[in-house]
GROMACS .gro file of C-alpha atoms in nm:
model
  364
    1SER     CA    1   2.717  -5.476  -4.317
    2GLN     CA    2   2.804  -5.222  -4.585
    3ARG     CA    3   3.172  -5.226  -4.485
    4LEU     CA    4   3.186  -5.607  -4.515
    5LEU     CA    5   3.028  -5.598  -4.860
    6PHE     CA    6   3.271  -5.326  -4.972
    7TRP     CA    7   3.557  -5.536  -4.840
    8ILE     CA    8   3.444  -5.852  -5.026
    9TRP     CA    9   3.328  -5.703  -5.356
   10GLY     CA   10   3.510  -5.371  -5.371
   11ARG     CA   11   3.379  -5.018  -5.346
   12ASP     CA   12   3.179  -4.857  -5.625
   13ASP     CA   13   3.365  -4.527  -5.656
   14SER     CA   14   3.074  -4.367  -5.840
   15LYS     CA   15   2.862  -4.401  -5.528
   16ASN     CA   16   3.098  -4.315  -5.244
   17ASN     CA   17   2.915  -4.177  -4.945
   18SER     CA   18   3.024  -4.041  -4.611
   19PHE     CA   19   2.809  -3.932  -4.325
   20ALA     CA   20   2.761  -3.604  -4.144
   21LYS     CA   21   2.713  -3.614  -3.773
   22LYS     CA   22   2.507  -3.365  -3.575
   23HIS     CA   23   2.615  -3.366  -3.210
   24ARG     CA   24   2.542  -3.737  -3.159
   25VAL     CA   25   2.675  -4.037  -3.348
   26GLY     CA   26   2.336  -4.170  -3.452
   27ASN     CA   27   2.203  -3.862  -3.631
   28ARG     CA   28   2.359  -3.855  -3.976
   29LYS     CA   29   2.313  -3.731  -4.329
   30SER     CA   30   2.501  -3.843  -4.639
   31ILE     CA   31   2.749  -3.629  -4.829
   32GLY     CA   32   3.018  -3.703  -5.087
   33ILE     CA   33   3.389  -3.757  -5.021
   34GLU     CA   34   3.583  -3.488  -5.201
   35ASN     CA   35   3.839  -3.585  -5.459
   36PRO     CA   36   4.154  -3.378  -5.398
   37ARG     CA   37   4.193  -3.322  -5.772
   38ASN     CA   38   3.868  -3.126  -5.769
   39GLN     CA   39   3.987  -2.873  -5.512
   40GLN     CA   40   3.954  -2.510  -5.607
   41ILE     CA   41   4.250  -2.283  -5.535
   42ALA     CA   42   4.114  -1.975  -5.708
   43ASN     CA   43   3.917  -1.873  -5.398
   44THR     CA   44   4.215  -1.894  -5.162
   45ASN     CA   45   4.379  -1.581  -5.034
   46ILE     CA   46   4.750  -1.654  -4.994
   47ASN     CA   47   4.998  -1.377  -4.918
   48LEU     CA   48   5.366  -1.451  -4.860
   49THR     CA   49   5.590  -1.180  -4.718
   50GLU     CA   50   5.894  -1.368  -4.848
   51ARG     CA   51   5.951  -1.662  -5.079
   52THR     CA   52   6.106  -1.877  -4.805
   53SER     CA   53   6.003  -2.190  -4.618
   54GLU     CA   54   5.962  -1.979  -4.300
   55ALA     CA   55   5.710  -1.757  -4.474
   56VAL     CA   56   5.530  -2.061  -4.613
   57TRP     CA   57   5.503  -2.214  -4.267
   58ASN     CA   58   5.379  -1.886  -4.116
   59SER     CA   59   5.107  -1.872  -4.381
   60ILE     CA   60   5.005  -2.236  -4.324
   61SER     CA   61   4.997  -2.189  -3.946
   62LYS     CA   62   4.790  -1.872  -3.972
   63ARG     CA   63   4.540  -2.028  -4.213
   64ILE     CA   64   4.492  -2.338  -3.996
   65LYS     CA   65   4.444  -2.132  -3.681
   66GLN     CA   66   4.164  -1.949  -3.859
   67THR     CA   67   3.992  -2.273  -3.965
   68ILE     CA   68   3.978  -2.421  -3.614
   69GLN     CA   69   3.808  -2.123  -3.453
   70GLY     CA   70   3.456  -2.209  -3.342
   71SER     CA   71   3.280  -2.544  -3.342
   72LEU     CA   72   3.363  -2.824  -3.585
   73THR     CA   73   3.122  -3.085  -3.719
   74ASN     CA   74   3.221  -3.441  -3.797
   75THR     CA   75   3.120  -3.521  -4.157
   76THR     CA   76   3.322  -3.842  -4.191
   77ASN     CA   77   3.199  -4.198  -4.167
   78ASN     CA   78   3.413  -4.247  -3.856
   79VAL     CA   79   3.351  -4.201  -3.486
   80LEU     CA   80   3.605  -3.942  -3.366
   81ALA     CA   81   3.738  -3.944  -3.011
   82ILE     CA   82   3.761  -3.565  -3.007
   83GLU     CA   83   3.381  -3.551  -3.030
   84GLY     CA   84   3.369  -3.691  -2.679
   85LEU     CA   85   3.531  -3.374  -2.543
   86ASN     CA   86   3.319  -3.073  -2.462
   87GLN     CA   87   3.328  -2.780  -2.701
   88LEU     CA   88   3.576  -2.575  -2.496
   89ARG     CA   89   3.827  -2.863  -2.472
   90GLN     CA   90   3.796  -2.944  -2.842
   91THR     CA   91   3.893  -2.592  -2.942
   92ASP     CA   92   4.163  -2.564  -2.673
   93LEU     CA   93   4.319  -2.894  -2.780
   94LEU     CA   94   4.341  -2.804  -3.149
   95VAL     CA   95   4.472  -2.454  -3.075
   96SER     CA   96   4.729  -2.589  -2.828
   97LEU     CA   97   4.852  -2.848  -3.077
   98ILE     CA   98   4.900  -2.604  -3.364
   99ASN     CA   99   5.068  -2.356  -3.127
  100GLN     CA  100   5.309  -2.624  -3.002
  101LEU     CA  101   5.385  -2.735  -3.357
  102ASP     CA  102   5.440  -2.374  -3.456
  103LYS     CA  103   5.680  -2.329  -3.165
  104ILE     CA  104   5.878  -2.642  -3.263
  105ILE     CA  105   5.903  -2.545  -3.631
  106VAL     CA  106   6.021  -2.193  -3.542
  107GLU     CA  107   6.285  -2.334  -3.305
  108LEU     CA  108   6.409  -2.571  -3.575
  109HIS     CA  109   6.434  -2.286  -3.824
  110GLU     CA  110   6.637  -2.082  -3.577
  111SER     CA  111   6.883  -2.361  -3.491
  112SER     CA  112   7.083  -2.521  -3.770
  113GLU     CA  113   7.199  -2.797  -3.533
  114LYS     CA  114   6.845  -2.892  -3.432
  115LYS     CA  115   6.735  -2.874  -3.795
  116LYS     CA  116   6.996  -3.133  -3.895
  117THR     CA  117   6.858  -3.388  -3.649
  118ALA     CA  118   6.490  -3.293  -3.689
  119LEU     CA  119   6.394  -3.607  -3.882
  120ASP     CA  120   6.563  -3.835  -3.629
  121ASP     CA  121   6.415  -3.649  -3.333
  122TRP     CA  122   6.066  -3.609  -3.478
  123GLU     CA  123   5.905  -3.896  -3.283
  124ALA     CA  124   6.034  -3.758  -2.953
  125LEU     CA  125   5.930  -3.406  -3.052
  126GLN     CA  126   5.577  -3.527  -3.124
  127VAL     CA  127   5.550  -3.683  -2.778
  128GLU     CA  128   5.660  -3.351  -2.624
  129ILE     CA  129   5.404  -3.165  -2.835
  130ARG     CA  130   5.128  -3.396  -2.709
  131LYS     CA  131   5.237  -3.361  -2.347
  132GLU     CA  132   5.248  -2.982  -2.365
  133ALA     CA  133   4.908  -2.967  -2.537
  134LEU     CA  134   4.755  -3.197  -2.274
  135ARG     CA  135   4.914  -2.994  -1.994
  136SER     CA  136   4.779  -2.675  -2.151
  137ILE     CA  137   4.416  -2.789  -2.173
  138SER     CA  138   4.430  -2.942  -1.823
  139GLY     CA  139   4.529  -2.617  -1.654
  140SER     CA  140   4.837  -2.568  -1.441
  141TYR     CA  141   4.652  -2.504  -1.113
  142VAL     CA  142   4.331  -2.707  -1.156
  143ARG     CA  143   4.272  -2.970  -0.889
  144VAL     CA  144   4.008  -3.246  -0.895
  145GLU     CA  145   3.947  -3.517  -0.639
  146PHE     CA  146   4.112  -3.849  -0.720
  147SER     CA  147   4.022  -4.129  -0.475
  148GLY     CA  148   3.900  -3.861  -0.236
  149VAL     CA  149   4.219  -3.653  -0.250
  150PRO     CA  150   4.238  -3.315  -0.435
  151THR     CA  151   4.493  -3.382  -0.710
  152PRO     CA  152   4.661  -3.154  -0.970
  153VAL     CA  153   4.494  -3.258  -1.294
  154ALA     CA  154   4.779  -3.181  -1.535
  155GLU     CA  155   5.049  -3.385  -1.364
  156LYS     CA  156   4.822  -3.675  -1.272
  157ILE     CA  157   4.671  -3.710  -1.618
  158LEU     CA  158   5.017  -3.701  -1.774
  159SER     CA  159   5.132  -3.979  -1.542
  160LEU     CA  160   4.831  -4.194  -1.636
  161SER     CA  161   4.848  -4.138  -2.012
  162ASP     CA  162   5.057  -4.303  -2.282
  163LEU     CA  163   5.119  -4.047  -2.555
  164SER     CA  164   5.384  -4.244  -2.743
  165SER     CA  165   5.141  -4.434  -2.967
  166ASN     CA  166   5.138  -4.351  -3.336
  167ASP     CA  167   4.873  -4.339  -3.604
  168ASP     CA  168   4.983  -4.560  -3.893
  169GLU     CA  169   4.799  -4.337  -4.140
  170LEU     CA  170   5.022  -4.040  -4.060
  171PRO     CA  171   5.253  -3.978  -4.358
  172PRO     CA  172   5.631  -4.011  -4.311
  173SER     CA  173   5.787  -3.712  -4.138
  174GLN     CA  174   5.989  -3.625  -4.451
  175THR     CA  175   5.666  -3.542  -4.636
  176LEU     CA  176   5.608  -3.245  -4.407
  177LEU     CA  177   5.952  -3.151  -4.277
  178ASP     CA  178   6.157  -3.164  -4.597
  179PRO     CA  179   5.969  -2.877  -4.769
  180ILE     CA  180   5.907  -2.670  -4.454
  181LEU     CA  181   6.257  -2.699  -4.304
  182PHE     CA  182   6.481  -2.761  -4.604
  183GLU     CA  183   6.281  -2.594  -4.884
  184LYS     CA  184   6.273  -2.912  -5.089
  185PRO     CA  185   6.030  -2.908  -5.384
  186VAL     CA  186   5.685  -3.065  -5.361
  187ILE     CA  187   5.528  -3.300  -5.616
  188VAL     CA  188   5.166  -3.201  -5.681
  189ASP     CA  189   4.962  -3.365  -5.957
  190GLY     CA  190   5.274  -3.481  -6.137
  191GLN     CA  191   5.446  -3.143  -6.120
  192VAL     CA  192   5.760  -3.061  -5.921
  193LEU     CA  193   5.681  -2.728  -5.758
  194PRO     CA  194   5.883  -2.495  -5.532
  195VAL     CA  195   5.765  -2.475  -5.175
  196ASP     CA  196   5.642  -2.115  -5.216
  197ASP     CA  197   5.404  -2.208  -5.499
  198PRO     CA  198   5.040  -2.168  -5.384
  199ARG     CA  199   4.965  -2.527  -5.489
  200SER     CA  200   5.252  -2.652  -5.274
  201LEU     CA  201   5.129  -2.448  -4.980
  202ILE     CA  202   4.778  -2.589  -5.007
  203HIS     CA  203   4.920  -2.940  -5.045
  204LEU     CA  204   5.130  -2.900  -4.730
  205GLU     CA  205   4.840  -2.743  -4.544
  206ARG     CA  206   4.638  -3.060  -4.603
  207TYR     CA  207   4.915  -3.268  -4.445
  208VAL     CA  208   4.943  -3.036  -4.144
  209THR     CA  209   4.565  -3.041  -4.091
  210ASN     CA  210   4.567  -3.421  -4.114
  211TRP     CA  211   4.848  -3.430  -3.854
  212LEU     CA  212   4.647  -3.195  -3.632
  213ILE     CA  213   4.328  -3.405  -3.635
  214ARG     CA  214   4.505  -3.739  -3.597
  215THR     CA  215   4.722  -3.611  -3.311
  216ALA     CA  216   4.413  -3.466  -3.142
  217GLU     CA  217   4.255  -3.812  -3.176
  218ILE     CA  218   4.548  -3.976  -2.995
  219ILE     CA  219   4.522  -3.730  -2.705
  220SER     CA  220   4.140  -3.743  -2.694
  221SER     CA  221   4.145  -4.123  -2.679
  222GLU     CA  222   4.379  -4.108  -2.381
  223ILE     CA  223   4.155  -3.855  -2.205
  224ILE     CA  224   3.848  -4.074  -2.259
  225GLU     CA  225   4.031  -4.380  -2.124
  226ILE     CA  226   4.147  -4.190  -1.816
  227CYS     CA  227   3.797  -4.053  -1.755
  228GLY     CA  228   3.682  -4.415  -1.732
  229GLN     CA  229   3.919  -4.458  -1.436
  230TRP     CA  230   3.871  -4.108  -1.294
  231PRO     CA  231   3.495  -4.027  -1.297
  232GLU     CA  232   3.540  -3.686  -1.131
  233LEU     CA  233   3.731  -3.574  -1.440
  234ARG     CA  234   3.438  -3.618  -1.679
  235ARG     CA  235   3.273  -3.283  -1.605
  236LEU     CA  236   3.600  -3.107  -1.679
  237PHE     CA  237   3.675  -3.267  -2.016
  238LEU     CA  238   3.380  -3.455  -2.162
  239ASP     CA  239   3.051  -3.367  -2.326
  240ASP     CA  240   2.758  -3.373  -2.084
  241TYR     CA  241   2.603  -3.697  -2.212
  242LEU     CA  242   2.932  -3.882  -2.149
  243ILE     CA  243   2.914  -3.816  -1.776
  244SER     CA  244   2.695  -4.127  -1.778
  245THR     CA  245   2.909  -4.437  -1.731
  246ARG     CA  246   2.694  -4.629  -1.977
  247GLU     CA  247   2.734  -4.370  -2.253
  248LEU     CA  248   3.108  -4.340  -2.188
  249GLU     CA  249   3.154  -4.718  -2.213
  250ARG     CA  250   2.949  -4.727  -2.533
  251LEU     CA  251   3.177  -4.466  -2.688
  252ARG     CA  252   3.491  -4.649  -2.573
  253ASN     CA  253   3.362  -4.975  -2.718
  254ARG     CA  254   3.278  -4.811  -3.050
  255LEU     CA  255   3.621  -4.651  -3.071
  256ASN     CA  256   3.794  -4.980  -2.988
  257SER     CA  257   3.588  -5.175  -3.243
  258GLN     CA  258   3.652  -4.911  -3.507
  259ASN     CA  259   4.028  -4.919  -3.441
  260ARG     CA  260   4.037  -5.300  -3.468
  261TRP     CA  261   3.846  -5.291  -3.797
  262ARG     CA  262   4.079  -5.025  -3.934
  263THR     CA  263   4.391  -5.213  -3.829
  264LEU     CA  264   4.288  -5.561  -3.939
  265VAL     CA  265   4.084  -5.488  -4.252
  266GLU     CA  266   4.082  -5.131  -4.380
  267ARG     CA  267   4.454  -5.060  -4.351
  268PRO     CA  268   4.569  -5.365  -4.555
  269ILE     CA  269   4.318  -5.269  -4.826
  270HIS     CA  270   4.436  -4.907  -4.828
  271LEU     CA  271   4.799  -5.018  -4.851
  272TYR     CA  272   4.725  -5.260  -5.134
  273GLU     CA  273   4.535  -4.984  -5.317
  274SER     CA  274   4.821  -4.737  -5.243
  275ARG     CA  275   4.573  -4.500  -5.081
  276ARG     CA  276   4.618  -4.278  -4.777
  277ILE     CA  277   4.321  -4.130  -4.594
  278LEU     CA  278   4.362  -3.768  -4.487
  279TYR     CA  279   4.149  -3.562  -4.251
  280LYS     CA  280   4.085  -3.201  -4.340
  281ILE     CA  281   3.881  -2.907  -4.213
  282ASN     CA  282   3.661  -2.726  -4.460
  283GLY     CA  283   3.393  -2.473  -4.370
  284GLY     CA  284   3.379  -2.581  -4.006
  285GLU     CA  285   3.352  -2.949  -4.100
  286ILE     CA  286   3.598  -3.232  -4.045
  287GLN     CA  287   3.606  -3.421  -4.375
  288ILE     CA  288   3.808  -3.700  -4.529
  289SER     CA  289   3.979  -3.733  -4.865
  290SER     CA  290   4.221  -3.985  -5.009
  291ILE     CA  291   4.543  -3.952  -5.202
  292THR     CA  292   4.731  -4.216  -5.402
  293GLU     CA  293   5.096  -4.270  -5.314
  294PRO     CA  294   5.338  -4.567  -5.309
  295ARG     CA  295   5.300  -4.768  -4.987
  296ASP     CA  296   5.474  -5.091  -5.085
  297ASP     CA  297   5.719  -5.085  -4.794
  298GLU     CA  298   5.431  -5.061  -4.544
  299LEU     CA  299   5.249  -5.341  -4.728
  300ARG     CA  300   5.549  -5.573  -4.690
  301ASP     CA  301   5.570  -5.499  -4.317
  302LEU     CA  302   5.212  -5.608  -4.244
  303GLY     CA  303   5.138  -5.885  -3.995
  304TRP     CA  304   5.016  -6.229  -4.100
  305TRP     CA  305   4.643  -6.158  -4.073
  306GLN     CA  306   4.668  -5.827  -4.255
  307GLN     CA  307   4.867  -5.993  -4.534
  308GLN     CA  308   4.587  -6.249  -4.574
  309VAL     CA  309   4.337  -5.967  -4.616
  310ALA     CA  310   4.555  -5.811  -4.887
  311LEU     CA  311   4.597  -6.155  -5.047
  312LEU     CA  312   4.220  -6.205  -5.044
  313ILE     CA  313   4.169  -5.875  -5.225
  314GLU     CA  314   4.437  -5.970  -5.478
  315THR     CA  315   4.269  -6.310  -5.530
  316ARG     CA  316   3.932  -6.142  -5.575
  317ASP     CA  317   4.078  -5.910  -5.838
  318ALA     CA  318   4.238  -6.205  -6.018
  319LEU     CA  319   3.922  -6.419  -6.016
  320ALA     CA  320   3.671  -6.143  -6.081
  321PRO     CA  321   3.709  -6.146  -6.465
  322GLN     CA  322   3.671  -6.525  -6.480
  323ILE     CA  323   3.370  -6.522  -6.248
  324GLN     CA  324   3.209  -6.244  -6.449
  325SER     CA  325   3.273  -6.437  -6.770
  326LEU     CA  326   3.130  -6.755  -6.616
  327VAL     CA  327   2.819  -6.575  -6.492
  328LYS     CA  328   2.771  -6.418  -6.836
  329ARG     CA  329   2.801  -6.756  -7.010
  330VAL     CA  330   2.564  -6.922  -6.765
  331GLY     CA  331   2.323  -6.635  -6.822
  332ASP     CA  332   2.349  -6.675  -7.199
  333LEU     CA  333   2.289  -7.049  -7.163
  334MET     CA  334   1.979  -6.989  -6.950
  335VAL     CA  335   1.848  -6.748  -7.213
  336VAL     CA  336   1.893  -7.013  -7.483
  337ILE     CA  337   1.724  -7.280  -7.271
  338LEU     CA  338   1.431  -7.058  -7.179
  339THR     CA  339   1.373  -6.916  -7.526
  340GLN     CA  340   1.476  -7.193  -7.764
  341VAL     CA  341   1.391  -7.509  -7.566
  342LEU     CA  342   1.128  -7.433  -7.306
  343GLY     CA  343   0.976  -7.155  -7.512
  344ARG     CA  344   0.926  -7.376  -7.815
  345ALA     CA  345   0.798  -7.666  -7.605
  346ILE     CA  346   0.546  -7.440  -7.435
  347GLY     CA  347   0.448  -7.303  -7.775
  348LEU     CA  348   0.389  -7.653  -7.915
  349VAL     CA  349   0.184  -7.759  -7.614
  350GLY     CA  350  -0.022  -7.442  -7.638
  351LYS     CA  351  -0.076  -7.495  -8.010
  352GLY     CA  352  -0.192  -7.855  -7.949
  353ILE     CA  353  -0.435  -7.740  -7.680
  354VAL     CA  354  -0.582  -7.476  -7.912
  355GLN     CA  355  -0.618  -7.727  -8.198
  356GLY     CA  356  -0.782  -7.982  -7.965
  357MET     CA  357  -1.027  -7.721  -7.838
  358GLY     CA  358  -1.109  -7.628  -8.202
  359ARG     CA  359  -1.194  -7.986  -8.296
  360SER     CA  360  -1.409  -8.027  -7.988
  361LEU     CA  361  -1.604  -7.712  -8.065
  362GLY     CA  362  -1.646  -7.827  -8.432
  363LYS     CA  363  -1.798  -8.159  -8.329
  364GLY     CA  364  -2.028  -7.981  -8.089
   0.00000   0.00000   0.00000
C-alpha cells in the first residue's frame, strides 16, 4: 500500500496528498496538507479588550465557537470516529467540549490555588470535561431501552465508558496552560512573543482546536463501542447508515486497524522525525498540519517494536547514500557495457554482414 511504501522509502514532501471525504469514507478527492509556515494572518480579525491572558483565552474561545457552527467535512487521510455520529451530535459534542474547557479555564483564572495545581490536576480535569460533555449530549432525562428496560442514557453510558484514555499526539499540558494561565511567552517561528501578540493567539488557537478534535475522537470512539453493545442507542447518536450492524462493525474495524497502524508504525516515525500532527478546522473542514518540535523524551520511552521501527528508519537513512551510489555505479557500468562492448560488437557484426552481402551481389 501507499503507507507501506512511504514507511519503507520515505515520503516525497513535494507530493504530499491528503483526502477529502464527502459523507462516506469511500468518496474522496485529493487536496494538499497545509504547511503552518504558509498561514496567512492578515485576514484574521482579532480584537482584545485587554492585553491579558484572560482576554486572549476569551478571544480564542469565541473564535473556535464560531468555527464549529454548522457541518464539518473531513479532509484528512484518516477515518474519524466523530464522523460516525449524526450531525446534531457532532455539533453538540464539539460545542459541549469547548464550553466545558472554557468553564475550567475561567475557574482556574479566578482561583489562585487551583491555578497553582492546574498542571498536576490537568489529567483529572480532562476526564471531568469528557464526562460532562458526554452527559450533556446524552440528555439528562432521555431514556432508551437497555435489555428491555427503559434506562437513563446519560448515567448508563457513563458507567459503560472509559474516558481516561489519552491521545499520545496531544501536546504536553504546559504548551497550552503556561501561556493561557501564567502569561508565559510563546515561541513562534523562532521568535519569543508575548501571549497577547496575534501570532501567539493564532498559535495557541491551533493547539486548542487540536485538543478539541482529538478529545471529541476519544468520546466518539467510546460512543461507537457502546452502540455495538446497546443497539437501541444507535438511532440517538449515530448516522443513519451505521444503524446497520454490518456497517457499524466495518467502521469499528477500520478505526481499530487505523489506531494500531498509528501506534506501531506512524508514531515512531513521527517521533524520530520530531513531527507532531495537529488537527485544525478551516472553512468548515477538518484538516491536518504538522509542526516540528523536540520529541526525544517520547522517542526514548517507546516500546520494543516501536523502537525497531525507528531503528529501521535510521538504518534506511544511513544506507540510502551508499545504495544510491551503488545503483549509480552499476548504472554507469551497464552504460559502458551496452555502448562500448555490446554496441561495438553489434556494429562489427553488422558491418561484416553488409560487406558479405556486397560481395555476394558483386559476384551475381
